[in-house]
XYZ file of C-alpha atoms in Angstrom:
342
model
C -0.021 -0.123 0.458
C 1.028 3.534 -0.310
C 2.980 4.996 2.117
C 0.215 7.663 3.546
C -1.837 4.886 4.213
C 0.738 3.084 6.696
C 1.031 3.842 10.460
C 4.343 3.670 12.142
C 5.266 0.345 14.182
C 5.937 1.719 17.128
C 5.038 5.170 18.759
C 5.209 7.420 22.275
C 1.445 8.883 22.112
C -1.150 7.510 21.094
C -2.105 10.861 18.904
C 1.150 10.150 16.505
C -1.834 7.198 15.631
C -4.144 9.397 13.488
C -4.532 9.376 10.173
C -3.124 7.579 7.041
C -6.778 5.283 7.199
C -7.878 3.609 5.289
C -10.240 2.901 2.666
C -12.549 0.486 1.333
C -14.529 -1.192 -1.977
C -17.677 -0.939 -0.830
C -20.183 -1.233 -4.502
C -19.026 -0.833 -7.991
C -21.955 -0.363 -10.464
C -22.147 -2.267 -14.034
C -19.767 0.647 -15.975
C -17.048 0.446 -13.359
C -17.672 3.067 -11.280
C -16.700 2.344 -7.226
C -18.275 3.143 -4.271
C -14.452 4.174 -1.356
C -15.014 4.589 2.167
C -12.548 6.624 3.724
C -12.638 4.788 7.871
C -12.456 7.606 9.839
C -12.811 4.682 12.362
C -9.310 3.920 12.096
C -8.014 7.152 14.205
C -7.619 6.997 18.086
C -11.492 7.116 19.799
C -12.925 5.666 16.137
C -13.392 9.167 14.522
C -12.293 11.599 12.194
C -12.448 14.783 14.606
C -9.061 13.734 16.467
C -7.469 14.917 13.482
C -9.061 18.260 14.453
C -8.291 17.945 17.717
C -5.371 18.015 17.518
C -4.507 20.708 15.114
C -7.534 23.341 17.013
C -4.478 21.969 20.317
C -1.116 23.251 17.925
C -2.824 26.566 16.743
C -3.508 27.299 20.799
C -0.007 26.861 21.676
C 1.441 27.900 18.601
C -0.384 31.619 19.329
C 0.353 31.192 23.108
C -2.819 30.931 23.669
C -2.658 27.976 25.958
C 0.457 26.709 28.339
C 2.046 24.302 30.380
C -1.457 23.044 32.820
C -3.879 25.150 31.165
C -7.370 24.427 30.354
C -9.270 23.475 27.011
C -12.907 24.280 26.640
C -15.085 22.797 24.087
C -18.785 22.340 23.095
C -19.728 18.680 21.824
C -21.974 16.365 21.079
C -18.964 13.515 21.744
C -16.804 12.628 19.018
C -14.605 16.318 19.086
C -15.026 15.529 22.666
C -13.062 12.374 23.210
C -10.774 13.782 20.479
C -9.874 16.446 22.766
C -9.098 15.126 26.050
C -7.059 12.251 24.583
C -4.662 15.017 23.220
C -5.986 17.008 26.462
C -4.387 14.020 28.851
C -1.245 13.326 26.389
C -0.093 17.111 27.020
C -1.228 17.594 31.181
C -4.222 19.883 29.725
C -7.312 19.863 32.139
C -10.359 19.689 29.305
C -14.405 20.936 30.222
C -16.610 19.922 27.985
C -19.755 21.057 27.535
C -22.499 18.426 26.232
C -26.346 17.538 26.308
C -28.099 14.667 26.318
C -28.222 14.755 23.047
C -24.921 12.937 22.836
C -24.048 9.135 22.420
C -24.188 8.252 26.016
C -20.481 5.702 25.059
C -19.073 9.044 23.740
C -20.038 10.914 27.650
C -18.348 7.757 29.443
C -15.158 8.032 27.519
C -14.652 11.308 27.677
C -14.788 10.763 31.724
C -12.837 7.890 31.041
C -10.263 10.127 29.500
C -9.833 12.971 32.414
C -12.585 14.739 31.370
C -15.004 17.425 33.425
C -18.412 17.070 31.978
C -21.096 20.015 32.499
C -24.420 19.426 30.905
C -26.210 22.611 29.164
C -29.485 20.556 29.699
C -29.329 17.498 32.839
C -32.848 16.596 32.868
C -32.407 13.292 31.159
C -34.195 14.896 27.567
C -31.856 14.068 24.047
C -33.339 17.525 23.088
C -29.755 18.775 20.887
C -29.097 22.213 23.003
C -25.978 22.988 20.517
C -26.530 27.144 20.782
C -26.851 27.189 24.711
C -23.527 24.658 24.563
C -21.395 27.108 22.476
C -22.580 30.153 24.899
C -22.242 28.480 28.507
C -18.599 26.890 26.825
C -17.438 30.269 25.682
C -19.096 31.701 29.520
C -17.001 29.617 31.864
C -13.443 30.129 29.123
C -13.688 33.584 28.970
C -11.387 35.589 31.390
C -9.768 33.215 32.837
C -5.956 32.801 32.162
C -4.014 29.988 30.499
C -8.062 28.907 29.120
C -9.019 28.308 25.846
C -12.423 27.747 24.068
C -11.463 26.190 20.727
C -14.483 27.008 19.055
C -14.858 24.364 16.530
C -17.505 25.833 14.761
C -15.579 28.957 13.579
C -11.750 27.400 14.654
C -9.846 27.521 11.817
C -7.597 25.106 12.285
C -10.532 22.958 12.665
C -10.269 22.509 8.710
C -6.660 22.537 8.670
C -6.815 19.644 10.591
C -8.288 17.599 7.717
C -5.551 18.890 4.997
C -3.912 14.871 5.727
C -7.017 14.157 4.463
C -6.762 15.321 1.288
C -3.484 14.313 0.873
C -3.922 10.519 1.801
C -6.256 10.867 -0.431
C -3.948 11.313 -3.598
C -1.579 9.581 -2.998
C -4.261 6.458 -2.751
C -6.152 7.393 -5.664
C -2.958 8.677 -8.384
C -5.605 12.101 -8.390
C -8.579 9.929 -9.585
C -10.926 11.254 -7.582
C -14.273 12.011 -9.422
C -16.704 12.781 -6.133
C -16.128 13.648 -2.838
C -19.022 12.700 -0.603
C -19.587 14.029 3.852
C -21.682 15.057 6.681
C -21.579 18.713 6.831
C -21.496 19.490 10.626
C -18.882 22.356 11.453
C -17.959 22.035 8.326
C -14.609 21.199 8.471
C -14.231 17.555 7.635
C -15.581 18.025 3.420
C -14.023 21.574 3.423
C -11.101 21.319 5.077
C -10.207 18.272 2.448
C -12.206 19.254 -0.216
C -9.606 22.714 -0.331
C -6.366 21.033 0.293
C -7.669 18.542 -2.496
C -8.480 21.203 -4.750
C -4.808 22.856 -4.023
C -3.432 19.496 -5.221
C -5.577 18.047 -7.602
C -8.329 19.625 -8.483
C -11.510 18.393 -10.911
C -13.537 16.790 -9.120
C -17.238 17.304 -7.245
C -18.361 17.770 -3.755
C -21.222 17.142 -2.416
C -22.197 17.724 1.344
C -25.100 15.789 3.328
C -26.502 17.367 6.086
C -29.586 16.021 7.876
C -33.427 16.167 7.435
C -34.692 19.140 9.561
C -30.371 20.322 9.496
C -30.441 24.143 8.033
C -27.673 24.604 6.117
C -28.895 24.092 3.036
C -32.633 25.358 4.243
C -35.396 25.106 5.603
C -37.645 23.135 6.873
C -36.229 22.925 10.701
C -36.998 20.271 12.637
C -35.707 17.901 15.474
C -33.258 15.070 14.231
C -31.164 12.063 15.817
C -28.215 11.834 13.654
C -25.361 13.014 16.602
C -22.238 15.642 15.013
C -23.795 17.022 12.481
C -25.993 19.436 10.941
C -26.922 22.273 11.707
C -29.975 22.469 13.861
C -32.849 25.582 14.122
C -31.288 28.328 16.434
C -27.411 27.092 16.415
C -25.321 29.556 13.715
C -23.923 27.823 10.846
C -19.843 28.045 11.021
C -17.774 29.663 9.803
C -16.009 26.684 8.089
C -18.743 25.931 5.945
C -17.537 27.202 2.161
C -20.529 26.949 -0.210
C -17.907 28.083 -2.991
C -16.626 24.631 -2.654
C -19.806 23.178 -1.899
C -21.357 22.230 -5.813
C -24.785 19.965 -3.733
C -25.746 19.956 -0.875
C -28.508 17.053 0.139
C -30.553 15.578 2.996
C -31.044 12.754 4.140
C -33.906 11.601 7.278
C -32.545 9.686 10.362
C -34.873 6.802 8.924
C -32.603 6.645 5.705
C -29.562 7.154 6.856
C -30.419 4.231 10.198
C -31.655 1.932 8.535
C -27.812 2.118 6.052
C -25.715 1.726 9.213
C -27.986 -1.518 9.674
C -27.776 -2.801 6.031
C -24.163 -2.288 5.890
C -23.765 -3.597 8.802
C -24.743 -6.972 7.295
C -22.083 -6.345 5.355
C -19.478 -6.930 8.173
C -18.761 -3.119 8.668
C -20.391 -0.519 11.806
C -20.685 2.836 10.567
C -22.256 5.374 12.361
C -25.867 7.493 12.022
C -24.184 10.564 10.047
C -22.091 8.012 8.144
C -25.399 6.329 7.346
C -26.778 9.367 5.837
C -23.149 10.012 3.734
C -23.540 6.045 2.299
C -27.475 6.361 1.455
C -26.517 8.896 -0.486
C -23.590 7.910 -2.463
C -25.590 4.535 -3.116
C -28.230 5.947 -4.455
C -26.169 8.561 -7.035
C -23.079 5.563 -7.702
C -25.464 3.899 -10.906
C -25.267 7.972 -12.270
C -22.035 8.751 -12.135
C -20.304 8.647 -15.936
C -18.323 4.788 -16.144
C -15.667 4.409 -14.072
C -15.698 7.135 -12.065
C -14.643 7.088 -8.217
C -16.877 8.530 -5.402
C -15.010 8.536 -2.260
C -17.117 9.391 0.688
C -15.805 10.433 4.280
C -17.369 7.885 6.822
C -16.184 10.052 9.858
C -17.112 7.664 12.905
C -17.517 3.860 13.492
C -21.046 2.463 14.945
C -19.620 1.117 17.856
C -20.966 3.979 19.150
C -24.552 3.450 18.704
C -24.858 0.073 19.947
C -27.685 1.460 22.005
C -29.410 3.529 19.495
C -28.897 3.054 16.068
C -29.074 -0.891 15.994
C -31.160 -1.561 18.611
C -34.527 -2.130 17.966
C -36.369 -0.580 20.680
C -34.871 2.694 20.987
C -35.499 2.253 16.815
C -39.039 1.594 17.449
C -39.946 3.939 20.509
C -38.343 6.653 18.461
C -40.104 5.443 14.982
C -37.228 5.161 13.070
C -36.989 1.520 12.676
C -38.404 0.757 9.116
C -37.452 -3.280 7.953
C -38.689 -1.403 4.379
C -35.908 0.566 4.108
C -33.348 -1.215 5.469
C -34.284 -4.250 3.399
C -34.533 -1.596 -0.118
C -31.032 -0.544 0.910
C -30.229 -4.371 1.414
C -31.093 -4.552 -1.852
C -28.959 -2.074 -3.282
C -26.461 -3.301 -1.729
C -26.996 -6.665 -3.321
C -27.098 -5.636 -6.632
C -23.696 -3.182 -6.615
C -21.329 -5.289 -4.759
C -21.927 -8.214 -7.018
C -20.211 -5.763 -10.114
C -16.804 -6.450 -7.796
């Protein structure tokens, strides 16, 4: 395999294992177009967001805003917090995560196990997504405190920079042969950071962003959704990293379709996270319409292990009206057809 996809044999810090994640060919059309998944769950903490967590801390240190013994504060639905927790532990910082109960319980448990201080902006047991309230509280906690940084992932340029290595990994692995890049849009860092650097070094590809139905980045109507760590809920400001100048198309995928895709893909042997299910659903439905021989890459920003109590739990799904054997069957059939061409 290309050197960029090989991990070092021996490392001295967990963060040195970030990156060099593999590509999995999930599906191929009769005309030779293929869907490749960039499996970011092979990063430490099982998520892409540790890439930008490290980059934000690097930037704060370089600017002199964060010094030995300092404190990091962030509003997070889980995955960014897990990444910050790892890097903070390595470097001797205190980390305070402002969270709500929309986050999967395993993400909260993981942060706590890594030494994170959890502050719940809403602690009444509801699953309401409270992004705006979380941001306000995180800013308030950090305001005026010496050697304390609110990393503010939605508006931190280092977020996007943290994904530049993804572009280089893709360019090397594919020798520049990329036609479509598709990914979830939350903060915008993963898709637009990767796309910006890829355009600089290769160019000539289409960028497709995916958000949950109910999110407002690509227009309304706004309503609640269960895909976590993605989208822009009503009342939250669109992140500065969402770059419509780099976006060729923005689409919406509902929770039912996203989670049905997760469950269908699991039957191929791969567990992917809820928002990744939305991305893969959109990628699969449009793959056959691509010109012959095209290569589409979907960024799979986390794995499904954190969602065993939600997306992969029939009772949890049924209670929320999300369980759809029909939708799963449709994805199963599409996968069977496309995987038969490999």
